[in-house]
Short mmCIF file of C-alpha atoms and ligand atoms in Angstrom, two decimals:
data_model
loop_
_atom_site.label_atom_id
_atom_site.label_comp_id
_atom_site.label_asym_id
_atom_site.label_seq_id
_atom_site.Cartn_x
_atom_site.Cartn_y
_atom_site.Cartn_z
CA MET Q 1 0.00 0.00 0.00
CA ARG Q 2 1.42 3.39 -1.02
CA ILE Q 3 -1.04 6.15 -0.30
CA VAL Q 4 -1.28 9.78 0.72
CA LEU Q 5 -4.06 11.23 2.89
CA LEU Q 6 -5.08 14.81 2.16
CA GLY Q 7 -7.48 17.06 4.03
CA LEU Q 8 -7.87 20.07 6.27
CA PRO Q 9 -6.21 20.10 9.69
CA GLY Q 10 -8.71 18.22 11.84
CA ALA Q 11 -10.24 16.19 9.00
CA GLY Q 12 -8.97 12.99 10.61
CA LYS Q 13 -5.86 12.17 8.55
CA GLY Q 14 -3.75 11.08 11.51
CA THR Q 15 -6.56 9.00 13.01
CA GLN Q 16 -7.34 7.18 9.76
CA ALA Q 17 -3.69 6.87 8.70
CA ALA Q 18 -2.82 5.08 11.95
CA LEU Q 19 -5.69 2.56 11.49
CA LEU Q 20 -4.97 1.96 7.83
CA ALA Q 21 -1.21 1.61 8.29
CA SER Q 22 -1.55 -0.85 11.14
CA SER Q 23 -4.06 -3.01 9.27
CA ALA Q 24 -1.89 -2.99 6.13
CA GLY Q 25 1.35 -3.59 8.07
CA VAL Q 26 3.06 -0.51 6.64
CA PRO Q 27 4.44 2.56 8.47
CA HIS Q 28 2.33 5.63 9.15
CA VAL Q 29 4.59 8.48 8.08
CA ALA Q 30 3.37 11.81 9.46
CA THR Q 31 5.65 14.80 8.95
CA GLY Q 32 3.81 16.72 11.69
CA ASN Q 33 4.62 13.90 14.17
CA ILE Q 34 8.26 13.85 13.04
CA PHE Q 35 8.51 17.62 13.64
CA ARG Q 36 6.71 17.48 17.01
CA GLN Q 37 8.86 14.62 18.27
CA ALA Q 38 12.00 16.52 17.22
CA MET Q 39 10.67 19.61 19.04
CA THR Q 40 9.97 17.60 22.22
CA ALA Q 41 13.42 16.01 22.07
CA GLY Q 42 15.07 19.38 21.41
CA THR Q 43 17.07 18.08 18.44
CA PRO Q 44 18.58 20.50 15.88
CA LEU Q 45 15.62 19.77 13.58
CA GLY Q 46 13.21 20.55 16.42
CA LEU Q 47 14.92 23.84 17.15
CA GLN Q 48 14.91 24.73 13.47
CA VAL Q 49 11.16 24.14 12.94
CA ARG Q 50 9.62 25.05 16.32
CA GLU Q 51 8.75 28.64 15.55
CA ILE Q 52 7.28 27.84 12.13
CA VAL Q 53 5.15 24.96 13.44
CA GLU Q 54 3.90 26.87 16.48
CA ARG Q 55 2.71 29.80 14.41
CA GLY Q 56 0.98 27.52 11.89
CA GLY Q 57 3.33 28.13 8.96
CA LEU Q 58 4.81 25.53 6.64
CA VAL Q 59 8.31 24.16 7.08
CA PRO Q 60 10.39 24.83 3.91
CA ASP Q 61 9.87 22.28 1.15
CA GLN Q 62 13.53 21.35 0.82
CA LEU Q 63 13.86 20.38 4.47
CA THR Q 64 10.53 18.53 4.57
CA VAL Q 65 11.27 16.60 1.37
CA ALA Q 66 14.71 15.56 2.67
CA ILE Q 67 13.12 14.18 5.85
CA VAL Q 68 10.52 12.20 3.94
CA ARG Q 69 13.11 10.86 1.51
CA GLN Q 70 15.19 9.58 4.42
CA ARG Q 71 12.15 8.02 6.11
CA LEU Q 72 10.94 6.24 2.97
CA MET Q 73 14.38 4.72 2.52
CA GLU Q 74 14.11 2.88 5.84
CA ALA Q 75 13.56 -0.87 5.56
CA ASP Q 76 9.99 -0.90 6.91
CA ALA Q 77 8.80 1.40 4.10
CA ALA Q 78 9.83 -1.09 1.41
CA ARG Q 79 6.37 -2.71 1.79
CA GLY Q 80 4.64 0.65 1.43
CA PHE Q 81 3.46 3.56 3.58
CA VAL Q 82 0.57 5.79 4.50
CA LEU Q 83 1.68 9.41 4.24
CA ASP Q 84 -0.17 11.88 6.45
CA GLY Q 85 0.47 15.62 6.22
CA PHE Q 86 2.86 15.23 3.30
CA PRO Q 87 2.83 16.42 0.58
CA ARG Q 88 1.41 19.80 1.56
CA THR Q 89 2.54 21.90 -1.41
CA VAL Q 90 2.79 21.32 -5.16
CA PRO Q 91 6.63 21.28 -5.07
CA GLN Q 92 6.47 18.59 -2.35
CA ALA Q 93 4.07 16.53 -4.48
CA LEU Q 94 6.37 16.82 -7.49
CA ALA Q 95 9.34 15.78 -5.34
CA LEU Q 96 7.38 12.78 -4.03
CA ASP Q 97 6.42 11.76 -7.58
CA ALA Q 98 10.10 11.90 -8.59
CA MET Q 99 11.22 10.04 -5.45
CA LEU Q 100 8.75 7.20 -6.05
CA ARG Q 101 9.64 7.02 -9.74
CA GLY Q 102 13.25 6.54 -8.64
CA MET Q 103 12.14 3.64 -6.42
CA ALA Q 104 9.93 2.19 -9.21
CA ALA Q 105 7.08 2.27 -6.67
CA PRO Q 106 4.47 4.79 -7.81
CA LEU Q 107 1.85 6.23 -5.51
CA GLU Q 108 -1.37 4.20 -5.66
CA ARG Q 109 -3.90 6.69 -4.33
CA ALA Q 110 -4.25 10.16 -2.84
CA VAL Q 111 -7.33 10.16 -0.62
CA LEU Q 112 -8.99 13.46 0.16
CA LEU Q 113 -10.83 13.34 3.51
CA GLN Q 114 -13.57 15.84 2.74
CA MET Q 115 -14.91 18.13 5.42
CA THR Q 116 -15.84 21.79 5.75
CA ALA Q 117 -13.39 24.11 7.53
CA ASP Q 118 -15.97 24.78 10.28
CA GLU Q 119 -16.36 21.06 11.03
CA ALA Q 120 -12.60 20.44 10.98
CA VAL Q 121 -11.81 23.37 13.28
CA ALA Q 122 -14.54 22.22 15.69
CA ARG Q 123 -12.77 18.84 15.98
CA LEU Q 124 -9.42 20.49 16.70
CA ALA Q 125 -10.72 22.14 19.87
CA GLY Q 126 -10.98 18.74 21.58
CA ARG Q 127 -7.77 17.25 20.21
CA ARG Q 128 -5.14 16.07 22.68
CA VAL Q 129 -1.87 14.39 21.71
CA CYS Q 130 0.70 12.29 23.47
CA PRO Q 131 4.08 14.04 23.32
CA ARG Q 132 5.89 10.73 23.84
CA CYS Q 133 4.33 8.27 21.37
CA GLY Q 134 2.42 10.66 19.11
CA ALA Q 135 -1.03 9.06 19.67
CA THR Q 136 -4.01 11.35 19.05
CA TYR Q 137 -7.08 11.61 21.27
CA HIS Q 138 -10.23 13.69 21.43
CA LEU Q 139 -11.87 14.81 24.67
CA GLN Q 140 -15.28 13.53 23.54
CA ALA Q 141 -14.79 11.19 20.59
CA ALA Q 142 -11.65 9.28 21.64
CA PRO Q 143 -10.76 10.27 25.20
CA PRO Q 144 -7.40 9.59 26.89
CA ALA Q 145 -7.34 7.87 30.32
CA PRO Q 146 -9.46 9.63 33.01
CA ASP Q 147 -6.29 10.94 34.70
CA GLY Q 148 -5.23 12.61 31.43
CA THR Q 149 -2.54 10.11 30.50
CA CYS Q 150 -1.94 8.22 27.28
CA PRO Q 151 -3.41 4.69 27.51
CA ARG Q 152 -0.68 3.49 25.16
CA CYS Q 153 2.46 4.76 26.88
CA GLY Q 154 1.43 6.51 30.12
CA ALA Q 155 2.72 10.04 29.34
CA ALA Q 156 0.48 13.04 30.15
CA VAL Q 157 -1.43 14.07 27.02
CA GLU Q 158 -1.43 17.73 26.01
CA GLN Q 159 -3.02 20.22 23.66
CA ARG Q 160 -0.87 21.08 20.65
CA ALA Q 161 0.46 24.65 20.68
CA ASP Q 162 -0.82 25.05 17.12
CA ASP Q 163 -4.35 23.98 18.05
CA ARG Q 164 -4.94 27.39 19.67
CA GLU Q 165 -7.73 29.23 17.89
CA GLU Q 166 -5.71 32.00 16.24
CA VAL Q 167 -3.16 29.49 14.92
CA GLN Q 168 -5.88 27.18 13.60
CA ARG Q 169 -7.04 29.95 11.31
CA ARG Q 170 -3.57 30.33 9.87
CA ARG Q 171 -3.30 26.60 9.30
CA VAL Q 172 -6.61 26.50 7.46
CA GLU Q 173 -5.36 29.38 5.27
CA ALA Q 174 -2.12 27.50 4.60
CA TYR Q 175 -4.19 24.47 3.59
CA GLU Q 176 -6.40 26.48 1.28
CA GLY Q 177 -3.51 28.37 -0.32
CA GLU Q 178 -0.79 25.71 -0.54
CA THR Q 179 -2.34 22.26 -0.13
CA ALA Q 180 -5.74 22.48 -1.87
CA PRO Q 181 -3.97 22.69 -5.30
CA LEU Q 182 -2.87 19.08 -4.74
CA VAL Q 183 -6.45 17.98 -5.37
CA PRO Q 184 -6.33 18.87 -9.10
CA HIS Q 185 -2.72 17.59 -9.21
CA TYR Q 186 -3.77 14.07 -8.15
CA GLU Q 187 -7.04 14.23 -10.03
CA ALA Q 188 -5.15 14.91 -13.27
CA ALA Q 189 -2.93 11.93 -12.51
CA GLY Q 190 -6.03 9.72 -12.09
CA ARG Q 191 -5.06 8.97 -8.49
CA LEU Q 192 -7.59 10.95 -6.42
CA LEU Q 193 -10.28 9.40 -4.23
CA ARG Q 194 -12.72 11.57 -2.27
CA VAL Q 195 -14.03 10.22 1.02
CA PRO Q 196 -16.48 12.17 3.21
CA ALA Q 197 -14.80 12.59 6.60
CA GLY Q 198 -17.88 13.23 8.77
CA GLY Q 199 -19.33 10.67 11.18
CA ASP Q 200 -17.54 8.59 13.75
CA VAL Q 201 -14.07 7.14 13.39
CA ALA Q 202 -15.26 3.61 12.56
CA ASP Q 203 -17.67 4.86 9.89
CA VAL Q 204 -14.97 6.92 8.18
CA ALA Q 205 -12.56 3.97 8.37
CA ALA Q 206 -15.13 1.67 6.73
CA ARG Q 207 -15.82 4.26 4.02
CA LEU Q 208 -12.11 4.67 3.38
CA ARG Q 209 -11.53 0.90 3.13
CA ALA Q 210 -14.48 0.54 0.75
CA ALA Q 211 -13.23 3.40 -1.45
CA LEU Q 212 -9.73 1.88 -1.66
CA ALA Q 213 -11.12 -1.58 -2.39
CA GLY Q 214 -13.47 -0.18 -5.06
CA ALA Q 215 -10.62 1.72 -6.70
CA ALA Q 216 -8.44 -1.39 -6.76
CA ARG Q 217 -11.00 -3.34 -8.78
P1 ADP S 1 -5.66 15.58 11.17
O1 ADP S 1 -4.53 14.58 11.26
O2 ADP S 1 -6.34 15.56 9.82
O3 ADP S 1 -5.29 16.96 11.61
P2 ADP S 1 -6.74 14.12 13.47
O4 ADP S 1 -6.74 12.67 13.04
O5 ADP S 1 -5.69 14.55 14.44
O6 ADP S 1 -6.79 15.09 12.18
O7 ADP S 1 -8.19 14.42 14.08
C1 ADP S 1 -8.49 15.68 14.66
C2 ADP S 1 -9.22 15.46 15.98
O8 ADP S 1 -10.50 14.89 15.73
C3 ADP S 1 -8.51 14.50 16.92
O9 ADP S 1 -8.73 14.92 18.23
C4 ADP S 1 -9.19 13.15 16.66
O10 ADP S 1 -9.17 12.31 17.82
C5 ADP S 1 -10.62 13.60 16.33
N1 ADP S 1 -11.26 12.76 15.32
C6 ADP S 1 -10.70 12.18 14.23
N2 ADP S 1 -11.61 11.52 13.49
C7 ADP S 1 -12.81 11.72 14.13
C8 ADP S 1 -14.15 11.32 13.85
N3 ADP S 1 -14.46 10.57 12.78
N4 ADP S 1 -15.12 11.74 14.71
C9 ADP S 1 -14.81 12.50 15.78
N5 ADP S 1 -13.58 12.90 16.10
C10 ADP S 1 -12.58 12.53 15.27
P1 AMP S 2 0.17 18.25 11.20
O1 AMP S 2 0.52 17.39 12.37
O2 AMP S 2 0.12 17.49 9.90
O3 AMP S 2 -1.08 19.08 11.44
O4 AMP S 2 1.39 19.26 11.03
C1 AMP S 2 1.73 20.18 12.06
C2 AMP S 2 2.62 21.28 11.51
O5 AMP S 2 3.89 20.72 11.07
C3 AMP S 2 2.10 22.04 10.29
O6 AMP S 2 1.20 23.07 10.64
C4 AMP S 2 3.41 22.58 9.70
O7 AMP S 2 3.92 23.67 10.46
C5 AMP S 2 4.35 21.41 9.91
N1 AMP S 2 4.30 20.46 8.76
C6 AMP S 2 3.84 19.17 8.81
N2 AMP S 2 3.94 18.60 7.60
C7 AMP S 2 4.45 19.54 6.77
C8 AMP S 2 4.76 19.56 5.38
N3 AMP S 2 4.55 18.49 4.60
N4 AMP S 2 5.26 20.71 4.87
C9 AMP S 2 5.49 21.78 5.63
N5 AMP S 2 5.20 21.85 6.94
C10 AMP S 2 4.68 20.73 7.52
#
């Protein structure tokens, strides 16, 4: 499986990518998680991107592409991957196309999780993440443990700095300006699938699996 998930911040890319990747036995590659883990660990990459990520901007293409290239060269990605949050700009998509051509392993599908900006932003208000293992929770829809810890690894979950309201707006604008043009890019390549992202997690997952299965026929 080699697929990309597209959609507004809050559309459910991370949630669905984790489910899909684990059922397909391929890695879930999320550039946002890679940046946040580097920020938490205080690595040079984390220091370099912190300000950009926290104000809702986009990390420069060259740096982001280099990180993804390195990640996709790791052994576990030989069987495929679910990319979440990458590509986010047309130059990133072109770089990914070239990268996969070089590996003779073209992208199978780009799935757009469709949702209005109002619905997506409403979901972000309840989002909590685990700074240690990267798991995502939601105060109502997918709550962490009652004491506010991550059921998977035990760390205290937190709200992302970029989920504050004024930063959310900037991220939606970045999506509309830089990422939305990927929809016609993948449509022209005959790779795009649209999946409505409303409803509960299991419903979206079932819809996504059915769309991928239908497209494979
Ligand atoms: P993205 O990766 O697209 O930004 P997430 O997967 O992090 O989105 O989802 C945003 C928030 O909404 C998270 O708190 C997540 O737990 C929650 N969420 C995801 N999918 C659903 C759903 N189908 N119904 C309700 N809440 C959801
Ligand atoms: P996400 O977890 O996908 O919502 O990403 C969080 C933040 O990380 C984004 O708002 C950007 O600042 C940065 N980021 C993640 N992926 C990319 C990417 N492909 N290109 C540029 N910046 C990115």
